Tab-separated table of C-alpha atoms in Angstrom:
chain	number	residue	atom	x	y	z
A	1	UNK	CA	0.000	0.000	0.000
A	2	UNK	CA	0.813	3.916	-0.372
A	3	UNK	CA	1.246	6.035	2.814
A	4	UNK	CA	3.067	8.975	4.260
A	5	UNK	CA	6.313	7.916	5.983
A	6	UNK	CA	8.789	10.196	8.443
A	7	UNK	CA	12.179	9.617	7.533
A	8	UNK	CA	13.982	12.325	10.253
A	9	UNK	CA	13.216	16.412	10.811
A	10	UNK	CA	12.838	17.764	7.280
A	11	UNK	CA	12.275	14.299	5.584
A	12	UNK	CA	9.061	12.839	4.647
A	13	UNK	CA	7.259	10.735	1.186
A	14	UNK	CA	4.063	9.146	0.238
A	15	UNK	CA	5.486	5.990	-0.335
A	16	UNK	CA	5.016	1.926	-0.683
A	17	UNK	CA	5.226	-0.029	2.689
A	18	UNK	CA	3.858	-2.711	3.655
A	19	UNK	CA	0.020	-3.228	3.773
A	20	UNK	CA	-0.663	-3.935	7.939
A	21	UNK	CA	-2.246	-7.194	9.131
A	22	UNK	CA	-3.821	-7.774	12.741
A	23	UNK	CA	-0.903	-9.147	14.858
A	24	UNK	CA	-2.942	-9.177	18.082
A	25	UNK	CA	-6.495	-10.348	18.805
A	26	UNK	CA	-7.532	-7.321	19.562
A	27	UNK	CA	-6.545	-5.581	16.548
A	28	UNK	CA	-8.866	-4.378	13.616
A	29	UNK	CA	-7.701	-3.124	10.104
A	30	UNK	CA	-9.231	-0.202	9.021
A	31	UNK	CA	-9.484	0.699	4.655
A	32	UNK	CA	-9.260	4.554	5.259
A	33	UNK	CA	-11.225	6.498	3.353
A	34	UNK	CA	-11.017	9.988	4.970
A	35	UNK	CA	-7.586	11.081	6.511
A	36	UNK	CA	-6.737	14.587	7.925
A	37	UNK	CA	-3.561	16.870	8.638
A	38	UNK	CA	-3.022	17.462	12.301
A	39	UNK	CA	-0.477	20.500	13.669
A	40	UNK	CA	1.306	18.165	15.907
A	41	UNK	CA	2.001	16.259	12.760
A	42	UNK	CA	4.294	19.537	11.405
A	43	UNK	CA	5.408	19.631	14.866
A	44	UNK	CA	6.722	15.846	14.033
A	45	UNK	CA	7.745	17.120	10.925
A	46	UNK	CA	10.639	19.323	12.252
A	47	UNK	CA	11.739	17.493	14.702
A	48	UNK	CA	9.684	18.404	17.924
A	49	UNK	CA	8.530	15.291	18.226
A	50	UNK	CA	11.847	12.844	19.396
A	51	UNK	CA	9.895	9.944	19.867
A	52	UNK	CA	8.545	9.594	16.641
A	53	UNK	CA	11.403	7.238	14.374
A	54	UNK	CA	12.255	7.409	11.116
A	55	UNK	CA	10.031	5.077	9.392
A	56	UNK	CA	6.874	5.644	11.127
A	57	UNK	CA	4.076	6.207	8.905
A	58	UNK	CA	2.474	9.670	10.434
A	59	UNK	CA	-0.935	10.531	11.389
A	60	UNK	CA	-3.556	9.757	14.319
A	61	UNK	CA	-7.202	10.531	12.488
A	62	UNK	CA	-9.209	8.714	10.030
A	63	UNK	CA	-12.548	7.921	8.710
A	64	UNK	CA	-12.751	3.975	7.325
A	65	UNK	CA	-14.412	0.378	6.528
A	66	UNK	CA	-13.280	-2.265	9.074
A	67	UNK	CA	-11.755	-4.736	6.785
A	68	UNK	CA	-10.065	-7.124	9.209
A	69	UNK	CA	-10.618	-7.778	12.938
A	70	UNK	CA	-9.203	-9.978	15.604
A	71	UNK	CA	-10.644	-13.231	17.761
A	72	UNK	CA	-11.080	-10.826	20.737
A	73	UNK	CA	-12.630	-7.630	19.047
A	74	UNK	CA	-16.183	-7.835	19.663
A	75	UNK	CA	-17.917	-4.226	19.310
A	76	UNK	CA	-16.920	-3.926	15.543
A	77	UNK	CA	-16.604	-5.896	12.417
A	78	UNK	CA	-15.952	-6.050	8.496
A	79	UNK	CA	-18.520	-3.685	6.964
A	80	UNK	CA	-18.670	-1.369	9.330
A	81	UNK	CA	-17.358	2.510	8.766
A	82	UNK	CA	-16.055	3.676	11.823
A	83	UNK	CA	-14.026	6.779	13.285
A	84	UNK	CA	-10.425	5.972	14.373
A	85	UNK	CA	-9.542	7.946	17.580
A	86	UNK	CA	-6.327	9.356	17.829
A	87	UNK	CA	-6.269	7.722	21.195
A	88	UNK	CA	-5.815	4.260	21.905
A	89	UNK	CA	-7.147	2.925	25.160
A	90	UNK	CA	-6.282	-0.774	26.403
A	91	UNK	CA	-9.142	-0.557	28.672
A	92	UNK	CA	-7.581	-2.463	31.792
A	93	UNK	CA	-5.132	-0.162	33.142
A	94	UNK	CA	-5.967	2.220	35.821
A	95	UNK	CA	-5.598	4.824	33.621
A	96	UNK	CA	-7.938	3.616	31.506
A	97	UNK	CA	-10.480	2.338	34.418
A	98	UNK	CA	-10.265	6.246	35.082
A	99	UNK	CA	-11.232	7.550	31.491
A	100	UNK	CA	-7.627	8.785	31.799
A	101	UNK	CA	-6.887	6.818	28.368
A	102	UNK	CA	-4.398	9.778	26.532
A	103	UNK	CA	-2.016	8.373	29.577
A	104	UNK	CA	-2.686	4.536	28.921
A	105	UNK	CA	-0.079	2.064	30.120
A	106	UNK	CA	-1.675	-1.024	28.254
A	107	UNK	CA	-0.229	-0.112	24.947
A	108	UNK	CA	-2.430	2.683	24.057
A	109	UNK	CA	-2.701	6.462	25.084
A	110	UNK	CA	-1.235	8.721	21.443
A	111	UNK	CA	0.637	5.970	19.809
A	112	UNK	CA	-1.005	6.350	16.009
A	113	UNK	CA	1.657	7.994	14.057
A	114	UNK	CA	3.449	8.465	17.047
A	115	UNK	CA	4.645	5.308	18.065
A	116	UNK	CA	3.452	2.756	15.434
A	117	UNK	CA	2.528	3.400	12.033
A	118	UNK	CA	-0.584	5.683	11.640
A	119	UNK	CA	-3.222	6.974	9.339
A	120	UNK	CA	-1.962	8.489	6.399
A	121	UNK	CA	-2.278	5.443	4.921
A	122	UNK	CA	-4.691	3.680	2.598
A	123	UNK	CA	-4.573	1.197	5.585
A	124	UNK	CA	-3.959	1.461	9.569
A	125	UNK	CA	-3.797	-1.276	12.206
A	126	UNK	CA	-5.616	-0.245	15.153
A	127	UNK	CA	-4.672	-1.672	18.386
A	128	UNK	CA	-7.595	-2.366	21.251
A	129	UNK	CA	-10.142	-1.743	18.578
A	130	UNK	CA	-13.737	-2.286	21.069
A	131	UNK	CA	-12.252	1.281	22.759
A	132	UNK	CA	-10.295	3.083	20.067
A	133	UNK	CA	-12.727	3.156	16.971
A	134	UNK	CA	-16.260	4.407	16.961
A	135	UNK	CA	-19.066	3.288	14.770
A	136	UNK	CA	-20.614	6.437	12.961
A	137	UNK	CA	-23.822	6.524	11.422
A	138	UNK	CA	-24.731	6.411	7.566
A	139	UNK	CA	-26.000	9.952	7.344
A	140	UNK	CA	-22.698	11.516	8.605
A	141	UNK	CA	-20.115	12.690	5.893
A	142	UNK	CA	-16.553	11.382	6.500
A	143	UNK	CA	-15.259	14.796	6.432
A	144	UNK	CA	-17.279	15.810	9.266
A	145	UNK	CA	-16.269	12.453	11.117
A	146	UNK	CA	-12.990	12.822	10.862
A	147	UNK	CA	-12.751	16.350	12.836
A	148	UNK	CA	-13.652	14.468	15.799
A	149	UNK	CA	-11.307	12.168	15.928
A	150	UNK	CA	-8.756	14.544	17.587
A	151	UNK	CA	-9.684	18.322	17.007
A	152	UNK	CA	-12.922	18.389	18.685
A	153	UNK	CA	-12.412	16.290	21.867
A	154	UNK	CA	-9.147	17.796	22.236
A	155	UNK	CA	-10.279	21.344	21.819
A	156	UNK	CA	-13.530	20.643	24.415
A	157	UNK	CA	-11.334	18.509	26.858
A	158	UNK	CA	-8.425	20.223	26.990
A	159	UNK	CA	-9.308	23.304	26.780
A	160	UNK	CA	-12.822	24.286	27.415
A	161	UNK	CA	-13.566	21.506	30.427
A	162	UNK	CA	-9.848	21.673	31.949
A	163	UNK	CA	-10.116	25.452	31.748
A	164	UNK	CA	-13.431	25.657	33.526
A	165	UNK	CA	-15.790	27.795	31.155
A	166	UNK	CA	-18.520	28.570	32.687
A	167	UNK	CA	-21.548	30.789	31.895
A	168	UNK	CA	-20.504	34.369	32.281
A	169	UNK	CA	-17.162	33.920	31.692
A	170	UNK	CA	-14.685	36.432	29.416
A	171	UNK	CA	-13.345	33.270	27.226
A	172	UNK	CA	-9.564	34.452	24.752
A	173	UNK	CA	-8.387	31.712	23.147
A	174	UNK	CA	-5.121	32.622	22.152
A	175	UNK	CA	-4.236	31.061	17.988
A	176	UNK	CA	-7.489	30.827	15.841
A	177	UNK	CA	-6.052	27.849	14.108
A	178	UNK	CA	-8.296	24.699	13.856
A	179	UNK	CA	-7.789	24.023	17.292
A	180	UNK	CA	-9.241	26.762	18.433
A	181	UNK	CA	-11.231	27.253	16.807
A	182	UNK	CA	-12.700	24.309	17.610
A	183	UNK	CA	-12.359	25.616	21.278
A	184	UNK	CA	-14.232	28.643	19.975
A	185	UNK	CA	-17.338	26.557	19.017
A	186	UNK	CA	-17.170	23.859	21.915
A	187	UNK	CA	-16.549	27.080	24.682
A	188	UNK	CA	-20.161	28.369	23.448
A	189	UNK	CA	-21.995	25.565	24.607
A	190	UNK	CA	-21.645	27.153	28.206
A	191	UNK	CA	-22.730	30.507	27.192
A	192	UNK	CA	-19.667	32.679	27.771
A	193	UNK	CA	-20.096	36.044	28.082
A	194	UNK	CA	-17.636	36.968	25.515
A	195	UNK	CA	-14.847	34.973	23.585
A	196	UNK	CA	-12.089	36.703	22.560
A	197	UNK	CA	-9.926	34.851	19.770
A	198	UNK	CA	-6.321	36.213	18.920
A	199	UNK	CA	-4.685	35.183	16.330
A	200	UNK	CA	-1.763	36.648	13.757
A	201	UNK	CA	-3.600	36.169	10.408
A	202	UNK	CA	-6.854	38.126	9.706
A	203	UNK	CA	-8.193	35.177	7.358
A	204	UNK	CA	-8.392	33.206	10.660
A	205	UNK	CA	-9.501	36.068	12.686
A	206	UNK	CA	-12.353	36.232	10.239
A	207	UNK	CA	-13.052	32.816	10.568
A	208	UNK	CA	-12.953	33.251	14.222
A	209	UNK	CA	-15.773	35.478	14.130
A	210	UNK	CA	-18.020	33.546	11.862
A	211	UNK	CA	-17.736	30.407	14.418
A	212	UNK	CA	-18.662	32.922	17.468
A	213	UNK	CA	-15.288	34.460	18.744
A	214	UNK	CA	-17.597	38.098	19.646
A	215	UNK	CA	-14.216	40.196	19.809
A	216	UNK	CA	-10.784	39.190	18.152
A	217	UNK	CA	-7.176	40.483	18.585
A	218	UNK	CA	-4.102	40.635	16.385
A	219	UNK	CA	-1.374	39.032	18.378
A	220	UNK	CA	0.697	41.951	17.821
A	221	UNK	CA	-1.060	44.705	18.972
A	222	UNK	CA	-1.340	44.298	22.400
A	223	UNK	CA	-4.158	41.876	22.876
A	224	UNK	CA	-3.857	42.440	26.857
A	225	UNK	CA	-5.164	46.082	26.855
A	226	UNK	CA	-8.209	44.705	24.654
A	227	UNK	CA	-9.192	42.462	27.517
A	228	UNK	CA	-8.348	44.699	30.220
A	229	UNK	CA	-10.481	46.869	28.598
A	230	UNK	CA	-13.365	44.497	28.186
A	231	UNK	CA	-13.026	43.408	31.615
A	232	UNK	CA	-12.561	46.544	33.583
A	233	UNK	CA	-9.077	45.588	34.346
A	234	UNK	CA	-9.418	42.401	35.741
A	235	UNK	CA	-8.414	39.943	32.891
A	236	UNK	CA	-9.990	36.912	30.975
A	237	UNK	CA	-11.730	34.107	33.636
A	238	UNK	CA	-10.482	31.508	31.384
A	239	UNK	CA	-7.335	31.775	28.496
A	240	UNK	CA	-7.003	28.811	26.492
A	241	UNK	CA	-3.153	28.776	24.777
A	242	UNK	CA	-4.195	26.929	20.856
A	243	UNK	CA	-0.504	27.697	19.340
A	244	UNK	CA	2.461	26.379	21.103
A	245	UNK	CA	5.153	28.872	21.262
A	246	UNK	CA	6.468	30.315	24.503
A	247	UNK	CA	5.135	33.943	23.352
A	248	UNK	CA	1.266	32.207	23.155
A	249	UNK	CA	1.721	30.820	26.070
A	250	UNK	CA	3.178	33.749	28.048
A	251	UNK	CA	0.236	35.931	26.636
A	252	UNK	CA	-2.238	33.783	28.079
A	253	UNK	CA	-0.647	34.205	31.845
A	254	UNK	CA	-0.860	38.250	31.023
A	255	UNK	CA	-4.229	38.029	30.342
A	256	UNK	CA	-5.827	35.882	33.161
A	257	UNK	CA	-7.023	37.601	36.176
A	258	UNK	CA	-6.939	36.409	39.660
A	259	UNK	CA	-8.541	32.871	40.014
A	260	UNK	CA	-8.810	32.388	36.835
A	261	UNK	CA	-7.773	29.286	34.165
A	262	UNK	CA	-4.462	28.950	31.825
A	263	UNK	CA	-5.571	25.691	30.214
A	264	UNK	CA	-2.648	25.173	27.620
A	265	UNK	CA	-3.418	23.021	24.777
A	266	UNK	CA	-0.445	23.525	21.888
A	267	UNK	CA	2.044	21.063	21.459
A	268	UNK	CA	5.539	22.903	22.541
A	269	UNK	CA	8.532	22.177	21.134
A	270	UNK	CA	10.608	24.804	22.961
A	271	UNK	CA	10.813	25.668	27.235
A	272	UNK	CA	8.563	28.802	27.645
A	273	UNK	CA	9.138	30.816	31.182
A	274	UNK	CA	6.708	30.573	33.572
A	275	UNK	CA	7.112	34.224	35.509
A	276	UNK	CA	6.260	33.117	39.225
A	277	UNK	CA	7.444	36.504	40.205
A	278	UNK	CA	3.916	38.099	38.797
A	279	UNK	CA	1.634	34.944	39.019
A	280	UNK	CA	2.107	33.351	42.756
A	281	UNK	CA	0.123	35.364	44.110
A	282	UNK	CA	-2.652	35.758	41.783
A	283	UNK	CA	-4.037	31.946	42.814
A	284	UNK	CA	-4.287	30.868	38.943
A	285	UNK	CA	-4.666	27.665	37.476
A	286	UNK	CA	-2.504	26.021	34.971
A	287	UNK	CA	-3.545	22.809	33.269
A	288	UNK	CA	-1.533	20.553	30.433
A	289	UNK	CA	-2.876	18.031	28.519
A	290	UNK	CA	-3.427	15.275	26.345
A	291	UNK	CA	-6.684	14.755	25.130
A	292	UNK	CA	-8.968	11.697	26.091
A	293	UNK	CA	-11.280	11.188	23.924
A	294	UNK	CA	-13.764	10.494	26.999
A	295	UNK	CA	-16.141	12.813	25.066
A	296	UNK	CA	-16.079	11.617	21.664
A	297	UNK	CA	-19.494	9.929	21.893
A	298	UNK	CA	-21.155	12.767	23.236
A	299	UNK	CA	-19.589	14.944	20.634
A	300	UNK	CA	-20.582	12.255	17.808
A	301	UNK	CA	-24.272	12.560	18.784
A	302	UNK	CA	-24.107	16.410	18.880
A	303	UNK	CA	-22.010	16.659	15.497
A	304	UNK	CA	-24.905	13.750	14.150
A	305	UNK	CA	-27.739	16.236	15.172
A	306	UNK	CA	-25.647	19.460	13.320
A	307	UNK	CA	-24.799	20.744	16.734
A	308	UNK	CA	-20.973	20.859	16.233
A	309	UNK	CA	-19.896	22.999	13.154
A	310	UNK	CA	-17.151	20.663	11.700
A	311	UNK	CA	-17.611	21.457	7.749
A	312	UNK	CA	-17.118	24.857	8.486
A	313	UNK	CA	-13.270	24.088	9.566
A	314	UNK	CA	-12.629	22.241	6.217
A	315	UNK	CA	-11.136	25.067	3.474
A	316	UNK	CA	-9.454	22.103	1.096
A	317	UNK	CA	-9.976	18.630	0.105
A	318	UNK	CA	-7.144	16.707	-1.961
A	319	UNK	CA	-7.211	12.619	-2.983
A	320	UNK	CA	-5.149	10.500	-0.853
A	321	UNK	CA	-2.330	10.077	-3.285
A	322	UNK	CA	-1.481	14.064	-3.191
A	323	UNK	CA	-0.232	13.908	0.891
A	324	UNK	CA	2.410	15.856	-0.085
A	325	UNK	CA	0.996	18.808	-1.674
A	326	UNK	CA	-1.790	18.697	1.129
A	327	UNK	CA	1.151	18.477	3.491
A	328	UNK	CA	2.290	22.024	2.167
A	329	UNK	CA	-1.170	24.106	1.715
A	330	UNK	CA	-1.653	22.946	5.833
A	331	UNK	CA	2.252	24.114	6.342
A	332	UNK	CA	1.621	27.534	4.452
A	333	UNK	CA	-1.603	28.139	6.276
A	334	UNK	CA	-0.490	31.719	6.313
A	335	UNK	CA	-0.473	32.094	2.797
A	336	UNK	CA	-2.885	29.437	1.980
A	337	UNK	CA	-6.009	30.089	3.994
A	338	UNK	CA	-5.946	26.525	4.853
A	339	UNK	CA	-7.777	25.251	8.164
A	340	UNK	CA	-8.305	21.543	8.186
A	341	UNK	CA	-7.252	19.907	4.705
A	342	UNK	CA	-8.921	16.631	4.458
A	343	UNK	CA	-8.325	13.907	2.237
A	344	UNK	CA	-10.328	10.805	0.543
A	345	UNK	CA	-8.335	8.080	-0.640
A	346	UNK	CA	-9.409	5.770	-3.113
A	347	UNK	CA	-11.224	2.443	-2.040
A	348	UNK	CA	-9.301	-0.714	-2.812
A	349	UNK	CA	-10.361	-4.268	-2.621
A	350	UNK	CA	-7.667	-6.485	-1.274
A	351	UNK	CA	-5.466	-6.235	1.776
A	352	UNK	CA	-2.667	-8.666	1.794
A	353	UNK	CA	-3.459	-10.732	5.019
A	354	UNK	CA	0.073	-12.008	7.161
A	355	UNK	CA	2.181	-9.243	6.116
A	356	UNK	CA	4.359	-7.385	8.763
């Protein structure tokens, strides 16, 4: 099969490997029809990512048929479309037994393009399949589906329930990117007072509006007086850092007032300072995280019933076979426009069965 291999910082090719077979009873293979772009998937890309080895095949969301399952999978079988989590949970671990499954000891947690071979691919092995694919139902278009395989849940997880939003609240979500804007829509669903978005490019300021941000911010023109202002001084009750550079995250801790939430959600690649000097005494809270995907289900039935607005994210499509050029429209968002890229592979017939 063809799929999108990491070969070091700077190195990458849609490629032939070999097609993946179910090594463990647990296992399903998925044909994948809908595969997106992630940001942590550039951040693998130049080398953030250390864990990630040459040779991996790179991405953690997809949209596919179940072609192949194991003796032991039981919720899911050949036929069935289903929406591949870019979490993994074993189910057993007390992790798991927590719905803590991003930190899975089993074998699972973010290991999709991360640790094993992933979903850029015209075919993924999936690893505990009965916890880490969802069936999705005939009426929803893959390229809906596959936004909530990480965006979504991460976006509402990470940043809207770890950060607290609660009605009333002065919501800035600092980097107007797909994540948050996805933290954007999800943070409305507890009727904020206002939501600030900042961002450095006016195309995703713009877009920021449209999905509810009520005030935005160029990043370089002193966002912080905006939300003093709006705030009579007192800062934002909740910031939400979407980017993952020490400036973004920096911001947010200028911006939150006393009591208030810092719930980072970018993937850094670089230390940023945390300035105890201004922010010990000001009784803040400062949450990290990996997403979940505890709330996929819920967010499934909402997206289902054209509660969640996950077309609205998606500015290009491409066929499978043209990764690379997708690759670099996502890269170039500045130039591009682009928010989520997603792409539809062709369907093939046959997956070679016994192959490593």
């Amino acid at each position: 099969m063809k799929a999108f291999v990491f070969h070091g910082a700077g190195q990458s090719a849609w490629e032939d490997v070999p097609d993946p077979a179910v090594k463990e009873p647990t296992d399903a293979v998925v044909r994948v029809d809908s595969v997106t772009i992630c940001g942590t998937d550039l951040h693998i890309l130049k080398g953030d990512v250390p864990e990630v080895r040459p040779g991996t095949v790179l991405g953690h969301e997809a949209v596919g048929e179940i072609v192949e399952v194991g003796s032991d999978v039981r919720t899911v079988r050949p036929g069935d479309r289903v929406l591949v989590s870019c979490i993994t949970a074993c189910g057993r671990c007390a992790y798991c037994r927590q719905g803590g499954y991003g930190q899975c000891r089993g074998g699972g947690g973010w290991i999709l393009g991360h640790l094993i071979d992933g979903t850029q691919a015209e075919y993924v092995r999936v690893p505990y399949a009965d916890l880490s694919v969802h069936p999705l139902p005939a009426t929803m278009d893959s390229a809906d589906a596959v936004l909530l395989a990480d965006i979504f849940p991460t976006s509402y997880e990470v940043g809207v329930l770890n950060g607290h939003v609660r009605p009333g609240d002065t919501v800035v979500v600092v980097g107007a990117g797909p994540i948050g804007l996805a933290a954007i829509s999800t943070a409305r669903l507890f009727s904020p007072e206002r939501i600030v978005a900042v961002d450095l490019a006016p195309a995703r300021l713009e877009a920021a509006r449209k999905l509810g941000a009520d005030a935005v911010a160029d990043a370089r023109e002193a966002p912080e007086q905006l939300v003093a202002d709006l705030t009579d001084g007192l800062g934002a009750n909740v910031v939400i850092e979407a980017v993952g550079v020490p400036e973004s995250f920096e911001l947010c801790t200028r911006m939150v007032r006393p009591g208030g939430h810092v719930a980072n959600v970018g993937v850094h690649g670089k230390p940023a300072t945390l300035h105890l000097e201004d922010l010990w005494i000001k009784n803040i809270t400062i949450t990290t995280g990996l997403v979940d995907t505890y709330s996929t289900p819920t967010l499934l039935r909402m997206a289902a019933a054209g509660r969640l607005p996950t077309s609205q994210l998606v500015t290009h499509t491409f066929p499978l076979d043209r990764m690379e050029e997708a690759y670099d429209v996502f890269a170039r968002a500045a130039d591009t426009g682009a928010l989520k890229v997603v792409l539809g592979g062709e369907r093939h017939d046959v997956v070679a069965v016994g192959t490593a």
